[in-house]
mmCIF file of C-alpha atoms in Angstrom:
data_model
loop_
_atom_site.group_PDB
_atom_site.id
_atom_site.type_symbol
_atom_site.label_atom_id
_atom_site.label_comp_id
_atom_site.label_asym_id
_atom_site.label_seq_id
_atom_site.Cartn_x
_atom_site.Cartn_y
_atom_site.Cartn_z
ATOM 1 C CA MET A 1 -12.646 -15.390 -12.012
ATOM 2 C CA GLU A 2 -9.028 -16.544 -12.097
ATOM 3 C CA LEU A 3 -6.599 -15.335 -9.438
ATOM 4 C CA THR A 4 -4.371 -13.778 -12.115
ATOM 5 C CA THR A 5 -7.296 -11.607 -13.224
ATOM 6 C CA ILE A 6 -8.118 -10.676 -9.634
ATOM 7 C CA TRP A 7 -4.545 -9.561 -9.012
ATOM 8 C CA PHE A 8 -4.372 -7.658 -12.284
ATOM 9 C CA LEU A 9 -7.493 -5.789 -11.135
ATOM 10 C CA LEU A 10 -5.994 -5.193 -7.694
ATOM 11 C CA VAL A 11 -2.794 -3.754 -9.172
ATOM 12 C CA ALA A 12 -4.953 -1.546 -11.411
ATOM 13 C CA VAL A 13 -7.003 -0.353 -8.427
ATOM 14 C CA LEU A 14 -3.872 0.442 -6.409
ATOM 15 C CA PHE A 15 -2.294 2.488 -9.197
ATOM 16 C CA THR A 16 -5.634 4.216 -9.837
ATOM 17 C CA GLY A 17 -5.894 5.185 -6.169
ATOM 18 C CA TYR A 18 -2.299 6.372 -6.209
ATOM 19 C CA PHE A 19 -2.783 8.662 -9.196
ATOM 20 C CA ILE A 20 -6.007 10.117 -7.785
ATOM 21 C CA LEU A 21 -4.493 10.877 -4.379
ATOM 22 C CA GLU A 22 -0.895 11.663 -5.266
ATOM 23 C CA GLY A 23 -2.127 13.562 -8.308
ATOM 24 C CA PHE A 24 -3.568 16.415 -6.294
ATOM 25 C CA ASP A 25 -0.590 16.735 -3.962
ATOM 26 C CA PHE A 26 1.761 16.730 -6.972
ATOM 27 C CA GLY A 27 -0.436 19.532 -8.299
ATOM 28 C CA VAL A 28 -0.210 21.458 -5.032
ATOM 29 C CA GLY A 29 3.574 21.097 -5.048
ATOM 30 C CA MET A 30 3.898 22.382 -8.610
ATOM 31 C CA LEU A 31 1.589 25.328 -7.876
ATOM 32 C CA LEU A 32 3.488 26.397 -4.755
ATOM 33 C CA PRO A 33 5.243 29.397 -6.404
ATOM 34 C CA VAL A 34 2.236 30.175 -8.604
ATOM 35 C CA LEU A 35 -0.487 30.514 -5.972
ATOM 36 C CA GLY A 36 1.724 31.238 -2.957
ATOM 37 C CA ARG A 37 2.603 34.919 -3.187
ATOM 38 C CA ASP A 38 4.422 35.079 0.146
ATOM 39 C CA ASP A 39 5.709 32.683 2.783
ATOM 40 C CA ARG A 40 2.450 32.498 4.729
ATOM 41 C CA GLU A 41 0.459 31.639 1.602
ATOM 42 C CA ARG A 42 2.992 28.987 0.650
ATOM 43 C CA ARG A 43 2.690 27.532 4.143
ATOM 44 C CA VAL A 44 -1.079 27.391 3.669
ATOM 45 C CA LEU A 45 -0.606 25.408 0.463
ATOM 46 C CA ILE A 46 1.826 22.990 2.083
ATOM 47 C CA ASN A 47 -0.496 22.542 5.064
ATOM 48 C CA THR A 48 -3.370 21.483 2.795
ATOM 49 C CA ILE A 49 -1.454 18.297 1.979
ATOM 50 C CA GLY A 50 0.766 18.107 5.069
ATOM 51 C CA PRO A 51 -1.291 15.459 6.901
ATOM 52 C CA VAL A 52 -1.887 13.236 3.853
ATOM 53 C CA TRP A 53 0.951 13.383 1.297
ATOM 54 C CA ASP A 54 2.995 10.586 2.872
ATOM 55 C CA GLY A 55 -0.093 8.389 3.249
ATOM 56 C CA ASN A 56 -0.840 8.909 -0.434
ATOM 57 C CA GLU A 57 2.575 7.484 -1.318
ATOM 58 C CA VAL A 58 1.704 4.280 0.536
ATOM 59 C CA TRP A 59 -0.519 3.445 -2.442
ATOM 60 C CA LEU A 60 2.574 3.397 -4.669
ATOM 61 C CA ILE A 61 4.511 1.196 -2.249
ATOM 62 C CA THR A 62 1.561 -1.187 -2.030
ATOM 63 C CA ALA A 63 1.085 -1.229 -5.812
ATOM 64 C CA GLY A 64 4.767 -1.990 -6.345
ATOM 65 C CA GLY A 65 4.693 -4.709 -3.696
ATOM 66 C CA ALA A 66 1.558 -6.259 -5.192
ATOM 67 C CA MET A 67 3.137 -6.243 -8.651
ATOM 68 C CA PHE A 68 6.344 -7.827 -7.324
ATOM 69 C CA ALA A 69 4.481 -10.572 -5.478
ATOM 70 C CA SER A 70 1.775 -11.369 -8.036
ATOM 71 C CA PHE A 71 3.548 -10.700 -11.356
ATOM 72 C CA PRO A 72 7.283 -11.009 -10.637
ATOM 73 C CA GLU A 73 8.273 -11.211 -14.320
ATOM 74 C CA TRP A 74 6.311 -8.034 -15.096
ATOM 75 C CA TYR A 75 7.981 -6.287 -12.182
ATOM 76 C CA ALA A 76 11.482 -7.452 -13.178
ATOM 77 C CA THR A 77 11.157 -6.535 -16.854
ATOM 78 C CA LEU A 78 9.504 -3.196 -16.106
ATOM 79 C CA PHE A 79 12.064 -2.098 -13.550
ATOM 80 C CA SER A 80 15.013 -3.105 -15.716
ATOM 81 C CA GLY A 81 13.681 -1.573 -18.934
ATOM 82 C CA PHE A 82 12.342 1.579 -17.261
ATOM 83 C CA TYR A 83 15.252 1.882 -14.857
ATOM 84 C CA LEU A 84 16.209 5.522 -15.479
ATOM 85 C CA PRO A 85 12.708 7.087 -15.357
ATOM 86 C CA LEU A 86 11.756 5.022 -12.303
ATOM 87 C CA VAL A 87 14.956 6.003 -10.489
ATOM 88 C CA LEU A 88 14.269 9.658 -11.308
ATOM 89 C CA ILE A 89 10.753 9.258 -9.895
ATOM 90 C CA LEU A 90 12.131 7.661 -6.733
ATOM 91 C CA LEU A 91 14.774 10.372 -6.235
ATOM 92 C CA SER A 92 12.158 13.076 -6.835
ATOM 93 C CA LEU A 93 9.871 11.596 -4.192
ATOM 94 C CA ILE A 94 12.746 11.389 -1.714
ATOM 95 C CA VAL A 95 13.833 14.997 -2.314
ATOM 96 C CA ARG A 96 10.223 16.162 -2.122
ATOM 97 C CA GLY A 97 9.655 14.413 1.194
ATOM 98 C CA VAL A 98 12.856 15.840 2.664
ATOM 99 C CA ALA A 99 11.841 19.317 1.469
ATOM 100 C CA PHE A 100 8.498 19.139 3.292
ATOM 101 C CA GLU A 101 10.298 18.263 6.532
ATOM 102 C CA TYR A 102 13.249 20.665 6.279
ATOM 103 C CA ARG A 103 11.639 23.778 4.822
ATOM 104 C CA HIS A 104 10.644 25.162 8.220
ATOM 105 C CA LYS A 105 13.896 24.300 10.044
ATOM 106 C CA ARG A 106 15.503 27.701 9.429
ATOM 107 C CA PRO A 107 14.000 31.177 9.008
ATOM 108 C CA GLU A 108 16.204 32.465 6.144
ATOM 109 C CA VAL A 109 14.337 33.289 2.942
ATOM 110 C CA SER A 110 17.053 31.700 0.779
ATOM 111 C CA TRP A 111 16.773 28.454 2.766
ATOM 112 C CA LYS A 112 13.008 28.262 2.214
ATOM 113 C CA ARG A 113 13.302 29.131 -1.472
ATOM 114 C CA ARG A 114 15.708 26.267 -2.078
ATOM 115 C CA TRP A 115 13.364 23.778 -0.441
ATOM 116 C CA ASP A 116 10.394 25.282 -2.279
ATOM 117 C CA ALA A 117 12.247 24.653 -5.541
ATOM 118 C CA ALA A 118 12.863 21.066 -4.416
ATOM 119 C CA ILE A 119 9.136 20.620 -3.790
ATOM 120 C CA VAL A 120 8.298 21.963 -7.250
ATOM 121 C CA VAL A 121 10.862 19.794 -9.067
ATOM 122 C CA GLY A 122 10.012 16.769 -6.910
ATOM 123 C CA SER A 123 6.384 17.150 -7.947
ATOM 124 C CA LEU A 124 6.983 18.083 -11.596
ATOM 125 C CA LEU A 125 9.234 15.204 -12.647
ATOM 126 C CA PRO A 126 6.995 12.362 -11.402
ATOM 127 C CA SER A 127 3.943 14.060 -12.909
ATOM 128 C CA ILE A 128 5.542 13.837 -16.344
ATOM 129 C CA LEU A 129 7.423 10.562 -15.987
ATOM 130 C CA TRP A 130 4.461 8.538 -14.737
ATOM 131 C CA GLY A 131 2.551 9.483 -17.872
ATOM 132 C CA VAL A 132 5.528 8.558 -20.060
ATOM 133 C CA ALA A 133 5.924 5.225 -18.259
ATOM 134 C CA PHE A 134 2.296 4.144 -18.434
ATOM 135 C CA ALA A 135 1.970 5.207 -22.056
ATOM 136 C CA ASN A 136 4.917 2.959 -22.904
ATOM 137 C CA ILE A 137 3.440 0.082 -20.901
ATOM 138 C CA LEU A 138 0.310 0.256 -23.031
ATOM 139 C CA ARG A 139 2.047 0.936 -26.368
ATOM 140 C CA GLY A 140 4.599 -1.786 -25.821
ATOM 141 C CA VAL A 141 8.379 -1.812 -25.701
ATOM 142 C CA PRO A 142 11.075 -3.888 -27.459
ATOM 143 C CA LEU A 143 11.211 -7.219 -25.585
ATOM 144 C CA ASN A 144 12.958 -10.318 -26.887
ATOM 145 C CA ALA A 145 11.647 -13.871 -26.582
ATOM 146 C CA GLU A 146 13.153 -14.108 -23.063
ATOM 147 C CA HIS A 147 11.072 -11.079 -21.996
ATOM 148 C CA GLU A 148 14.178 -8.907 -21.678
ATOM 149 C CA TYR A 149 14.117 -5.211 -22.604
ATOM 150 C CA VAL A 150 16.460 -4.628 -25.548
ATOM 151 C CA GLY A 151 15.725 -0.972 -26.267
ATOM 152 C CA GLY A 152 17.290 2.238 -25.037
ATOM 153 C CA LEU A 153 16.142 5.434 -23.379
ATOM 154 C CA PHE A 154 14.989 7.014 -26.635
ATOM 155 C CA ASN A 155 12.623 4.114 -27.289
ATOM 156 C CA LEU A 156 10.678 5.395 -24.284
ATOM 157 C CA LEU A 157 10.620 9.007 -25.529
ATOM 158 C CA ASN A 158 8.253 8.425 -28.440
ATOM 159 C CA PRO A 159 5.507 10.947 -29.362
ATOM 160 C CA TYR A 160 2.697 8.907 -27.775
ATOM 161 C CA ALA A 161 4.576 8.598 -24.489
ATOM 162 C CA LEU A 162 5.471 12.305 -24.444
ATOM 163 C CA LEU A 163 1.796 13.124 -24.971
ATOM 164 C CA GLY A 164 1.040 10.841 -22.025
ATOM 165 C CA GLY A 165 3.505 12.782 -19.885
ATOM 166 C CA ALA A 166 1.990 16.110 -20.903
ATOM 167 C CA THR A 167 -1.492 14.761 -20.150
ATOM 168 C CA THR A 168 -0.694 13.583 -16.624
ATOM 169 C CA LEU A 169 1.110 16.869 -15.950
ATOM 170 C CA ALA A 170 -1.910 18.927 -17.004
ATOM 171 C CA LEU A 171 -4.398 16.678 -15.182
ATOM 172 C CA PHE A 172 -2.416 16.802 -11.938
ATOM 173 C CA LEU A 173 -2.095 20.591 -12.152
ATOM 174 C CA THR A 174 -5.864 20.868 -12.602
ATOM 175 C CA HIS A 175 -6.570 18.344 -9.838
ATOM 176 C CA GLY A 176 -4.196 20.188 -7.498
ATOM 177 C CA ALA A 177 -5.722 23.598 -8.210
ATOM 178 C CA VAL A 178 -9.209 22.229 -7.537
ATOM 179 C CA PHE A 179 -7.985 20.665 -4.281
ATOM 180 C CA ILE A 180 -6.473 23.965 -3.169
ATOM 181 C CA ALA A 181 -9.757 25.739 -3.897
ATOM 182 C CA LEU A 182 -11.551 23.051 -1.891
ATOM 183 C CA LYS A 183 -9.242 23.289 1.123
ATOM 184 C CA THR A 184 -8.532 27.010 1.446
ATOM 185 C CA THR A 185 -10.297 30.299 2.083
ATOM 186 C CA GLY A 186 -9.978 33.886 0.865
ATOM 187 C CA ASP A 187 -7.801 35.022 -2.020
ATOM 188 C CA ILE A 188 -5.998 31.705 -2.395
ATOM 189 C CA ARG A 189 -9.307 29.939 -2.918
ATOM 190 C CA GLU A 190 -10.379 32.463 -5.558
ATOM 191 C CA ARG A 191 -7.103 32.311 -7.476
ATOM 192 C CA ALA A 192 -6.969 28.521 -7.333
ATOM 193 C CA GLY A 193 -10.512 28.164 -8.642
ATOM 194 C CA ALA A 194 -9.862 30.490 -11.560
ATOM 195 C CA LEU A 195 -6.573 28.753 -12.373
ATOM 196 C CA ALA A 196 -8.219 25.321 -12.270
ATOM 197 C CA VAL A 197 -10.630 26.310 -15.021
ATOM 198 C CA ARG A 198 -7.900 27.792 -17.238
ATOM 199 C CA VAL A 199 -5.500 24.873 -16.854
ATOM 200 C CA GLY A 200 -8.368 22.399 -17.028
ATOM 201 C CA VAL A 201 -9.280 23.424 -20.564
ATOM 202 C CA GLY A 202 -5.804 22.500 -21.752
ATOM 203 C CA ALA A 203 -5.895 19.294 -19.682
ATOM 204 C CA ALA A 204 -9.203 18.312 -21.316
ATOM 205 C CA VAL A 205 -7.788 18.794 -24.812
ATOM 206 C CA LEU A 206 -4.673 16.763 -23.988
ATOM 207 C CA ALA A 207 -6.658 14.023 -22.237
ATOM 208 C CA VAL A 208 -9.105 13.595 -25.116
ATOM 209 C CA GLY A 209 -6.234 13.458 -27.589
ATOM 210 C CA PHE A 210 -4.262 10.968 -25.514
ATOM 211 C CA LEU A 211 -7.207 8.662 -24.814
ATOM 212 C CA THR A 212 -8.256 8.746 -28.466
ATOM 213 C CA TRP A 213 -4.738 7.799 -29.544
ATOM 214 C CA THR A 214 -4.711 5.096 -26.854
ATOM 215 C CA LEU A 215 -7.851 3.479 -28.260
ATOM 216 C CA THR A 216 -6.305 3.350 -31.728
ATOM 217 C CA ILE A 217 -3.344 1.383 -30.323
ATOM 218 C CA ARG A 218 -5.245 -1.054 -28.099
ATOM 219 C CA SER A 219 -8.904 -1.078 -27.278
ATOM 220 C CA SER A 220 -11.835 -2.970 -25.855
ATOM 221 C CA ALA A 221 -15.489 -2.166 -25.263
ATOM 222 C CA ALA A 222 -14.757 -1.507 -21.583
ATOM 223 C CA ALA A 223 -11.879 0.813 -22.455
ATOM 224 C CA VAL A 224 -14.077 2.890 -24.768
ATOM 225 C CA VAL A 225 -16.776 3.265 -22.113
ATOM 226 C CA LEU A 226 -14.214 4.215 -19.463
ATOM 227 C CA ALA A 227 -12.539 6.762 -21.763
ATOM 228 C CA VAL A 228 -15.860 8.459 -22.528
ATOM 229 C CA GLY A 229 -16.662 8.484 -18.822
ATOM 230 C CA ALA A 230 -13.288 10.090 -18.040
ATOM 231 C CA ALA A 231 -13.898 12.875 -20.568
ATOM 232 C CA LEU A 232 -17.402 13.569 -19.254
ATOM 233 C CA ALA A 233 -16.222 13.564 -15.629
ATOM 234 C CA LEU A 234 -13.463 16.075 -16.407
ATOM 235 C CA LEU A 235 -15.856 18.385 -18.216
ATOM 236 C CA GLY A 236 -18.316 18.124 -15.335
ATOM 237 C CA GLY A 237 -15.554 18.908 -12.850
ATOM 238 C CA LEU A 238 -14.497 21.997 -14.789
ATOM 239 C CA ALA A 239 -18.107 23.174 -15.012
ATOM 240 C CA ALA A 240 -18.455 22.788 -11.241
ATOM 241 C CA ALA A 241 -15.170 24.645 -10.657
ATOM 242 C CA ARG A 242 -16.406 27.530 -12.765
ATOM 243 C CA VAL A 243 -19.414 28.051 -10.474
ATOM 244 C CA ARG A 244 -17.283 27.506 -7.330
ATOM 245 C CA ARG A 245 -18.729 24.127 -6.399
ATOM 246 C CA GLU A 246 -15.342 22.861 -5.276
ATOM 247 C CA GLY A 247 -16.574 19.592 -3.796
ATOM 248 C CA TRP A 248 -18.210 18.529 -7.048
ATOM 249 C CA ALA A 249 -15.250 19.870 -9.012
ATOM 250 C CA PHE A 250 -12.830 17.742 -7.010
ATOM 251 C CA THR A 251 -15.071 14.714 -7.431
ATOM 252 C CA GLY A 252 -15.103 15.322 -11.187
ATOM 253 C CA THR A 253 -11.319 15.582 -11.564
ATOM 254 C CA ALA A 254 -10.761 12.601 -9.265
ATOM 255 C CA VAL A 255 -13.206 10.446 -11.228
ATOM 256 C CA ALA A 256 -11.671 11.630 -14.511
ATOM 257 C CA ILE A 257 -8.161 10.605 -13.447
ATOM 258 C CA GLY A 258 -9.438 7.322 -12.051
ATOM 259 C CA LEU A 259 -11.342 6.424 -15.216
ATOM 260 C CA ALA A 260 -8.422 7.487 -17.426
ATOM 261 C CA VAL A 261 -6.071 5.127 -15.564
ATOM 262 C CA ALA A 262 -8.726 2.407 -15.690
ATOM 263 C CA THR A 263 -8.947 2.944 -19.458
ATOM 264 C CA LEU A 264 -5.255 2.128 -19.822
ATOM 265 C CA PHE A 265 -5.533 -1.079 -17.801
ATOM 266 C CA ALA A 266 -8.731 -2.149 -19.580
ATOM 267 C CA ALA A 267 -7.100 -1.607 -22.979
ATOM 268 C CA LEU A 268 -3.938 -3.428 -21.847
ATOM 269 C CA PHE A 269 -5.535 -6.618 -20.466
ATOM 270 C CA PRO A 270 -4.796 -9.547 -20.795
ATOM 271 C CA ASN A 271 -1.294 -8.250 -21.586
ATOM 272 C CA VAL A 272 0.783 -6.575 -18.911
ATOM 273 C CA LEU A 273 3.725 -5.483 -21.079
ATOM 274 C CA PRO A 274 3.425 -5.981 -24.859
ATOM 275 C CA SER A 275 6.481 -6.532 -27.031
ATOM 276 C CA THR A 276 6.908 -4.457 -30.173
ATOM 277 C CA LEU A 277 9.419 -6.959 -31.599
ATOM 278 C CA ASP A 278 7.969 -10.428 -31.223
ATOM 279 C CA ALA A 279 4.604 -11.643 -29.926
ATOM 280 C CA ALA A 280 6.491 -14.379 -28.056
ATOM 281 C CA GLY A 281 8.136 -11.696 -25.947
ATOM 282 C CA THR A 282 4.842 -10.177 -24.760
ATOM 283 C CA LEU A 283 4.185 -10.512 -21.053
ATOM 284 C CA THR A 284 0.622 -11.439 -20.149
ATOM 285 C CA ALA A 285 -1.266 -11.806 -16.897
ATOM 286 C CA THR A 286 -0.751 -15.557 -17.271
ATOM 287 C CA ASN A 287 2.916 -15.963 -18.203
ATOM 288 C CA ALA A 288 4.109 -13.189 -15.872
ATOM 289 C CA ALA A 289 2.172 -14.413 -12.805
ATOM 290 C CA ALA A 290 3.446 -16.006 -9.618
ATOM 291 C CA THR A 291 2.480 -19.556 -8.698
ATOM 292 C CA PRO A 292 -1.189 -20.286 -7.909
ATOM 293 C CA TYR A 293 -0.306 -21.068 -4.276
ATOM 294 C CA SER A 294 1.417 -17.688 -3.832
ATOM 295 C CA LEU A 295 -1.549 -15.868 -5.374
ATOM 296 C CA LYS A 296 -3.950 -17.734 -3.078
ATOM 297 C CA ILE A 297 -2.035 -16.831 0.096
ATOM 298 C CA MET A 298 -1.712 -13.181 -0.963
ATOM 299 C CA THR A 299 -5.421 -12.990 -1.733
ATOM 300 C CA TRP A 300 -6.283 -13.879 1.857
ATOM 301 C CA VAL A 301 -3.763 -11.332 3.142
ATOM 302 C CA ALA A 302 -5.286 -8.654 0.903
ATOM 303 C CA VAL A 303 -8.826 -9.517 2.047
ATOM 304 C CA ILE A 304 -7.831 -9.095 5.698
ATOM 305 C CA PHE A 305 -5.623 -6.006 5.589
ATOM 306 C CA THR A 306 -6.962 -3.888 2.707
ATOM 307 C CA PRO A 307 -10.116 -2.735 4.590
ATOM 308 C CA VAL A 308 -7.951 -1.743 7.569
ATOM 309 C CA VAL A 309 -5.662 0.420 5.432
ATOM 310 C CA LEU A 310 -8.591 2.023 3.589
ATOM 311 C CA GLY A 311 -10.387 2.730 6.849
ATOM 312 C CA TYR A 312 -7.344 4.385 8.394
ATOM 313 C CA GLN A 313 -6.753 6.620 5.400
ATOM 314 C CA ALA A 314 -10.432 7.587 5.203
ATOM 315 C CA TRP A 315 -10.281 8.530 8.893
ATOM 316 C CA THR A 316 -7.212 10.713 8.237
ATOM 317 C CA TYR A 317 -8.993 12.650 5.493
ATOM 318 C CA TRP A 318 -12.060 13.068 7.712
ATOM 319 C CA VAL A 319 -10.031 14.465 10.624
ATOM 320 C CA PHE A 320 -8.279 17.019 8.390
ATOM 321 C CA ARG A 321 -11.323 17.924 6.282
ATOM 322 C CA LYS A 322 -11.646 21.625 7.204
ATOM 323 C CA ARG A 323 -10.473 24.581 5.140
ATOM 324 C CA ILE A 324 -7.470 26.643 6.175
ATOM 325 C CA GLY A 325 -6.359 30.164 5.305
ATOM 326 C CA VAL A 326 -3.664 32.715 6.000
ATOM 327 C CA GLY A 327 -5.353 33.495 9.319
ATOM 328 C CA ASN A 328 -4.502 30.007 10.527
ATOM 329 C CA ILE A 329 -0.775 30.540 9.909
ATOM 330 C CA PRO A 330 1.090 32.429 12.656
ATOM 331 C CA GLN A 331 3.553 35.118 11.599
ATOM 332 C CA HIS A 332 7.254 34.594 12.317
#
């Protein structure tokens, strides 16, 4: 297997891991005012992701770094053409992180409500914009023969991309509700489980529609198999949520998101950013790649350090595996 293919797969794995892990804590953030009826319940929700949300974002940093190092032309064209949505994602993540840290600094209700709103918005915008961005990556964007983006913002707001944004939003809401049901006790657990099933039905409809449309734009045998697997996993997760098997439900939604992202990458390969104007402008895993020597050095670095990072994050989830409830939150 060529090094360019290996690094394309690694970038795909990193983004897949990011969407699985960040997907549920985006969902928790968006559901903060929905499932948190008072301050103690909202603190329960925040505490379910408190130990892990920042570690989940490391996957994005690593994915971006891997893309920059292995496919510099892909990175440059993507970040120039998608500048506004990516900046909005970055600002949302910054505001969201600040909100988690500052919410508890003062006791006033108005202070906490403002930071709660920041958490919701900082979770909502990336949930939509990531779907819009990845849909456009697969569909293709106007690139000239020099691989420069020559479109505008409205080129990115096409119906397929907007459906992608709606799909990731619904999937992350479902994933987050299932995670809350998995990690909490009492009334919050009951409400989250019921909400997961209701939202999940809409997410399933959107996901099937989006993946079907995706396969009409670009497809491969692997992409078809992965798309079918994603649909079955989501349905299985919703069935498990309905009978309160939260562990299996979370596994189902996680696998569904993972396979859906894998479907996009499988359908995209060997391209990394197709051009809708001229085939000569299309970026591929070959013409967008770094030099063979750079790829070789980075491969050894990845082999050494990736297991360490995965082991540390797995340990973090194991340490904070228990459920929490309102009884674990002291009154102020």
